[in-house]
PDB file of C-alpha atoms and ligand atoms in Angstrom:
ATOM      1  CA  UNK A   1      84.427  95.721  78.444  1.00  0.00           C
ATOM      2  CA  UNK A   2      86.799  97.400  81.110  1.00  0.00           C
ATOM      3  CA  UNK A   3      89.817  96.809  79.568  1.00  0.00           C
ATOM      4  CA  UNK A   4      93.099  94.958  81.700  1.00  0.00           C
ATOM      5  CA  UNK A   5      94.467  98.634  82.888  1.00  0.00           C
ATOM      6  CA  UNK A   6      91.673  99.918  84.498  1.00  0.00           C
ATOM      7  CA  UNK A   7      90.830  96.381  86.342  1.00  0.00           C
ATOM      8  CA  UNK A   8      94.874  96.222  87.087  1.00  0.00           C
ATOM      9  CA  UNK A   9      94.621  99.862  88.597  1.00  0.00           C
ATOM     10  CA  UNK A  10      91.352  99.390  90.685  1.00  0.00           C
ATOM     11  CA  UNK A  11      88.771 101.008  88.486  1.00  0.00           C
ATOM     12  CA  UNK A  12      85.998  98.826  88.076  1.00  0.00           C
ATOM     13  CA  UNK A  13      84.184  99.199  90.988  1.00  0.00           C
ATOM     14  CA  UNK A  14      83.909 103.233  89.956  1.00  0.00           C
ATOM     15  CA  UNK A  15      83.443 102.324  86.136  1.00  0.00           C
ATOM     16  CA  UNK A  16      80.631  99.881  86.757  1.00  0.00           C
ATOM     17  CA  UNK A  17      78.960 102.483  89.444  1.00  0.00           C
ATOM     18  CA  UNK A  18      79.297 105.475  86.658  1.00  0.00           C
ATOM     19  CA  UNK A  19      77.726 102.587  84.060  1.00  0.00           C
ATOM     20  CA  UNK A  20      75.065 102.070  86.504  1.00  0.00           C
ATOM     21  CA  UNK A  21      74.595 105.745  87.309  1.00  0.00           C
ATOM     22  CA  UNK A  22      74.900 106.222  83.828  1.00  0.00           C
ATOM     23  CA  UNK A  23      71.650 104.061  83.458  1.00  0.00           C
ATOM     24  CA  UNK A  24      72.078 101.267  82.248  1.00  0.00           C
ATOM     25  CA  UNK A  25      70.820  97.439  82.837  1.00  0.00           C
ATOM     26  CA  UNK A  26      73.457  95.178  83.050  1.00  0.00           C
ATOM     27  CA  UNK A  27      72.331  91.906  81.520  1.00  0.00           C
ATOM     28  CA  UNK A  28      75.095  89.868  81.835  1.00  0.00           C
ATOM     29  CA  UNK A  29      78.702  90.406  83.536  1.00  0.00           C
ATOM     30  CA  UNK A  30      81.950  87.727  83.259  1.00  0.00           C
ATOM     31  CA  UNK A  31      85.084  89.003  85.016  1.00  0.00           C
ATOM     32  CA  UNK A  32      88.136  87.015  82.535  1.00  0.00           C
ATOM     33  CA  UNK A  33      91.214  87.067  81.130  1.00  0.00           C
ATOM     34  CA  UNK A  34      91.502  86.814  77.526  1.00  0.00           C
ATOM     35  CA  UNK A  35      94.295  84.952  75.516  1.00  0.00           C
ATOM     36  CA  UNK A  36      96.576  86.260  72.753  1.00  0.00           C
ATOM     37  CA  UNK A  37      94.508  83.908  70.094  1.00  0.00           C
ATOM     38  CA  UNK A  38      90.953  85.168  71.639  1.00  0.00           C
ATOM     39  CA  UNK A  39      92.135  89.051  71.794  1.00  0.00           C
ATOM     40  CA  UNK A  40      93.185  88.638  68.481  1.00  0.00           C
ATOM     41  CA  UNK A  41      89.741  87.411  67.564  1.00  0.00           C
ATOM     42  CA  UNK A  42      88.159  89.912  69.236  1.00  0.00           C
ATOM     43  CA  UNK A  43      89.874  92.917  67.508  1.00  0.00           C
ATOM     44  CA  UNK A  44      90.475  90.956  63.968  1.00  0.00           C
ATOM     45  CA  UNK A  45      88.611  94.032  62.769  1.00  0.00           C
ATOM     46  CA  UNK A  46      91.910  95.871  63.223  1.00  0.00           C
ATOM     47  CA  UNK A  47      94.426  93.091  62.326  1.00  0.00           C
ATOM     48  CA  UNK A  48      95.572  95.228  59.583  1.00  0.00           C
ATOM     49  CA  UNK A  49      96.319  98.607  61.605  1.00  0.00           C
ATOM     50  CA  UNK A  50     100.202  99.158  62.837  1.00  0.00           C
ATOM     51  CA  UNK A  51      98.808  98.696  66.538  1.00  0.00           C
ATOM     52  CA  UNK A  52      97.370  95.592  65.986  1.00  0.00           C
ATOM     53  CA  UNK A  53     100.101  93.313  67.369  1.00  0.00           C
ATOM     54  CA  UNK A  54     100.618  96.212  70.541  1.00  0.00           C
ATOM     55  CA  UNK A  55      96.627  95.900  71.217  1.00  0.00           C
ATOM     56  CA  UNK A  56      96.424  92.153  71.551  1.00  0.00           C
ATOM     57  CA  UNK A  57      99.355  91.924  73.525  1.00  0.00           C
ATOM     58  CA  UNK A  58      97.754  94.360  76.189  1.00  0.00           C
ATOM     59  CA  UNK A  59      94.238  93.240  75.604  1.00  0.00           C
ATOM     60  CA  UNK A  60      95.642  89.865  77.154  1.00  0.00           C
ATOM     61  CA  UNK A  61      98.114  91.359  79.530  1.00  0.00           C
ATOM     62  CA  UNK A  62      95.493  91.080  82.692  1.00  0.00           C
ATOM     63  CA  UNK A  63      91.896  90.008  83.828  1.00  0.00           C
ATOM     64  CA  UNK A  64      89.254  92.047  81.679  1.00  0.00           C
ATOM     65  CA  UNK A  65      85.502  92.629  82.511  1.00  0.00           C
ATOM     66  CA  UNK A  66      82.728  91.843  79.887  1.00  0.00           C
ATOM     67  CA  UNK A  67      79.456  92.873  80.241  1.00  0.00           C
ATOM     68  CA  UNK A  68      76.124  93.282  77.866  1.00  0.00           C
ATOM     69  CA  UNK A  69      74.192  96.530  79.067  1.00  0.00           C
ATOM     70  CA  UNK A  70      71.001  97.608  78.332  1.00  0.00           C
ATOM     71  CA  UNK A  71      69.065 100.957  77.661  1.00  0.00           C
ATOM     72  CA  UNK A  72      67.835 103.025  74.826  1.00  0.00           C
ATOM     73  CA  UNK A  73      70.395 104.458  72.635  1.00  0.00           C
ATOM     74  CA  UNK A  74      73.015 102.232  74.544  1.00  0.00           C
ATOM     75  CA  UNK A  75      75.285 102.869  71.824  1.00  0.00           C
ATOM     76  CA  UNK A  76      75.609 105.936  71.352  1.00  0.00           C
ATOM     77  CA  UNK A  77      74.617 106.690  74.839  1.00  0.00           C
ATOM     78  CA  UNK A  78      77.543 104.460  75.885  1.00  0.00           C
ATOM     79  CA  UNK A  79      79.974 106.419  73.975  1.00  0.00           C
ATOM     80  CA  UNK A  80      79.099 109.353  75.321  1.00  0.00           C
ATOM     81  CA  UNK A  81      79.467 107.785  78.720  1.00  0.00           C
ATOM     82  CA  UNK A  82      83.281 106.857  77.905  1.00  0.00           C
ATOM     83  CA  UNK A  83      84.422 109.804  75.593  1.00  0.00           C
ATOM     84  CA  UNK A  84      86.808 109.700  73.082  1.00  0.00           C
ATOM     85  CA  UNK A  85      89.520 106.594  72.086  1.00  0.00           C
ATOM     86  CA  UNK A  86      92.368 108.728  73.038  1.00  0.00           C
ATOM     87  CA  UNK A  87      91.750 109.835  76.774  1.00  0.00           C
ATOM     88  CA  UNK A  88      93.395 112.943  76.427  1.00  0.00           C
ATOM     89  CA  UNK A  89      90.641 114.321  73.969  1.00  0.00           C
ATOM     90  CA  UNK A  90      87.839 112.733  76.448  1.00  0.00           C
ATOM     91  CA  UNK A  91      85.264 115.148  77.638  1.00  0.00           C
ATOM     92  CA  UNK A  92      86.002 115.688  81.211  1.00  0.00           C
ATOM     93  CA  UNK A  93      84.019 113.302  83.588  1.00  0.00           C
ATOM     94  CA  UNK A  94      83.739 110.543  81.140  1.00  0.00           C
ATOM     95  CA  UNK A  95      85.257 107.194  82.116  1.00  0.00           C
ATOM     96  CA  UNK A  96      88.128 107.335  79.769  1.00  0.00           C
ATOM     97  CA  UNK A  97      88.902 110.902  81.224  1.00  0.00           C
ATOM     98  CA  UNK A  98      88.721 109.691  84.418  1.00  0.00           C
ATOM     99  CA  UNK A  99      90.745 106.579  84.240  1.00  0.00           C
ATOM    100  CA  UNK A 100      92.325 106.055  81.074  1.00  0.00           C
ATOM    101  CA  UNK A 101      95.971 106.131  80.806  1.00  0.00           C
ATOM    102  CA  UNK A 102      96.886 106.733  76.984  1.00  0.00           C
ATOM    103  CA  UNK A 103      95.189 105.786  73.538  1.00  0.00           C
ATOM    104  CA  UNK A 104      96.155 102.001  74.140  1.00  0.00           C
ATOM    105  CA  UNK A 105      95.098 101.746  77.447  1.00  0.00           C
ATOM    106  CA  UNK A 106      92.143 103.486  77.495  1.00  0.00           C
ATOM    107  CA  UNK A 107      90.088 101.835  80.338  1.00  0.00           C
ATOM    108  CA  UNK A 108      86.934 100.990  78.310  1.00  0.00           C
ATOM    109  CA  UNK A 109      85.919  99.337  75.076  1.00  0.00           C
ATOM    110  CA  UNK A 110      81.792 100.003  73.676  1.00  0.00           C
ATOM    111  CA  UNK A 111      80.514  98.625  70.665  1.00  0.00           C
ATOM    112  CA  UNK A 112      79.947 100.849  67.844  1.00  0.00           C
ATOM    113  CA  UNK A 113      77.117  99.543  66.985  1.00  0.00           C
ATOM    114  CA  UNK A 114      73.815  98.074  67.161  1.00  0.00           C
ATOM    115  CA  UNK A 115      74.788  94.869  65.054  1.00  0.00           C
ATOM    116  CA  UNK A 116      78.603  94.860  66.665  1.00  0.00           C
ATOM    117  CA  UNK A 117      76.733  94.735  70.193  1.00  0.00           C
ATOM    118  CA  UNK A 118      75.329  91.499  69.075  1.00  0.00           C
ATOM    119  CA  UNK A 119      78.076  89.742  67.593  1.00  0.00           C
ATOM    120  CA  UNK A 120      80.625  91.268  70.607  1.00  0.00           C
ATOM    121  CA  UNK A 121      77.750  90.142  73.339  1.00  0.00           C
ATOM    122  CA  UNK A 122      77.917  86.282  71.765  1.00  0.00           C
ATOM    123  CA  UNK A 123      81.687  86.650  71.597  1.00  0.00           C
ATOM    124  CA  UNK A 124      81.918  86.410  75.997  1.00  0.00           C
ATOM    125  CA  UNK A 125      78.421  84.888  76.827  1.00  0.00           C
ATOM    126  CA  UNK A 126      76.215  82.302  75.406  1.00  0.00           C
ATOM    127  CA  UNK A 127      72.225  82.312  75.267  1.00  0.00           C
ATOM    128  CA  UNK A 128      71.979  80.651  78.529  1.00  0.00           C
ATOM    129  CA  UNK A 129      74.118  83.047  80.534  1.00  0.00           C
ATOM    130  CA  UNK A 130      71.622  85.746  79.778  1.00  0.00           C
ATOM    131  CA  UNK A 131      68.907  86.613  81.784  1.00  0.00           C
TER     132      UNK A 131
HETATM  133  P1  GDP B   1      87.203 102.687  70.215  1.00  0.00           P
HETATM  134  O1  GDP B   1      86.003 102.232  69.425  1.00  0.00           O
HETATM  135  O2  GDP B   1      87.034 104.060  70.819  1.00  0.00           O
HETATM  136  O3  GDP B   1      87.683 101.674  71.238  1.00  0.00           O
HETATM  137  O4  GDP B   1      88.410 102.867  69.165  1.00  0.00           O
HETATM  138  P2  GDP B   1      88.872 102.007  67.882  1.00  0.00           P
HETATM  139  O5  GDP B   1      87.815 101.007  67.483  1.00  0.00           O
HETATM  140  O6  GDP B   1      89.325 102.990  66.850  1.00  0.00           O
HETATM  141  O7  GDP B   1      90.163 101.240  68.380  1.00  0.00           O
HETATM  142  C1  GDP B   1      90.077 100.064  69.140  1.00  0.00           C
HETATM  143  C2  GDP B   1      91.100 100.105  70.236  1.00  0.00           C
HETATM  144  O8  GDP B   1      92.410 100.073  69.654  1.00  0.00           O
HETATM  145  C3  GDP B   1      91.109 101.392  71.068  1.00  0.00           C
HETATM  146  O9  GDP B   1      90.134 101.403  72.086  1.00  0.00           O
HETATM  147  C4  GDP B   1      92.522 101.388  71.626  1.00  0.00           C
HETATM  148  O10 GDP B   1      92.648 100.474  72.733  1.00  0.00           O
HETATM  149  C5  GDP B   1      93.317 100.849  70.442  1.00  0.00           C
HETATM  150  N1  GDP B   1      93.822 101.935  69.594  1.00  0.00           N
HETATM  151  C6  GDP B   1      93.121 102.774  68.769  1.00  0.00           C
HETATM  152  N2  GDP B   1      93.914 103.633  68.132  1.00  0.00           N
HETATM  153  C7  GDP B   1      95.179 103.348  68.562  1.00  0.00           C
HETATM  154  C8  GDP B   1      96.462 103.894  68.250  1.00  0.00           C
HETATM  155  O11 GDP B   1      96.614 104.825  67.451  1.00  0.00           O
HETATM  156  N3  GDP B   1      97.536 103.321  68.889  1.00  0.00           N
HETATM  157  C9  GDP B   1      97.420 102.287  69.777  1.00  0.00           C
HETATM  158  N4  GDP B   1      98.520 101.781  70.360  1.00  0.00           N
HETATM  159  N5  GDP B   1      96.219 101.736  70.079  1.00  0.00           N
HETATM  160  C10 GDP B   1      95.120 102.266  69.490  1.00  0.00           C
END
């Protein structure tokens, strides 16, 4: 997902070209804007950390960009890609390095997992909306 700052700011032509050049497949791409109620789904896994409230609140502040990519290792590979959550420990000339501005808003989200790719890829887009 490019998260609401980086679309806001004018990133995600260069984010999907370093995802691309990065290579991976995209399988499936939705350019939305999620609610408080769907952000809050999205991160329930967190609804217990002190940022919680901060995160959906942003997460629904602005258009966001969901895609499912494909490639071998795409998870780890992916996180590599973006670098660390908090942009100032990002390796330089990862995404989050590059356009992240602070732990919050931190440009990218990647699933951090096989099984989490799943469930986050049937969270924005049915069956029939991949190819
Ligand atoms: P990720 O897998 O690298 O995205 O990191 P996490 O799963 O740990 O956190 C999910 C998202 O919550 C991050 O991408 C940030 O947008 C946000 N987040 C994580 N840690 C913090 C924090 O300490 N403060 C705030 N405000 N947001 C955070």
């Amino acid at each position: 997902m490019i998260k609401p700052d980086a679309v806001s700011n004018g990133h995600t032509g260069a984010i999907l070209d370093d995802i691309i050049k990065g290579g991976f497949n995209i399988v499936a791409l939705k350019y939305i804007r999620l609610t408080e109620d769907t952000a809050g789904q999205f991160y329930a896994v967190h609804s217990e950390r002190p940022f919680y409230k901060d995160l959906v609140s942003f997460m629904s502040s602005g258009p966001i960009v969901a895609a499912i990519l494909e490639k071998d290792n795409a998870v780890e590979d992916f996180r590599k890609l973006i670098g660390a959550t908090d942009p100032s420990k990002a390796d330089v000339g990862t995404i989050r390095n590059k356009y992240a501005n602070s732990i919050e808003a931190n440009a990218v989200h990647g699933s951090d997992s096989d099984e989490n790719a799943q469930i986050e890829g049937s969270f924005f887009f049915t069956a029939f909306e991949r190819f």
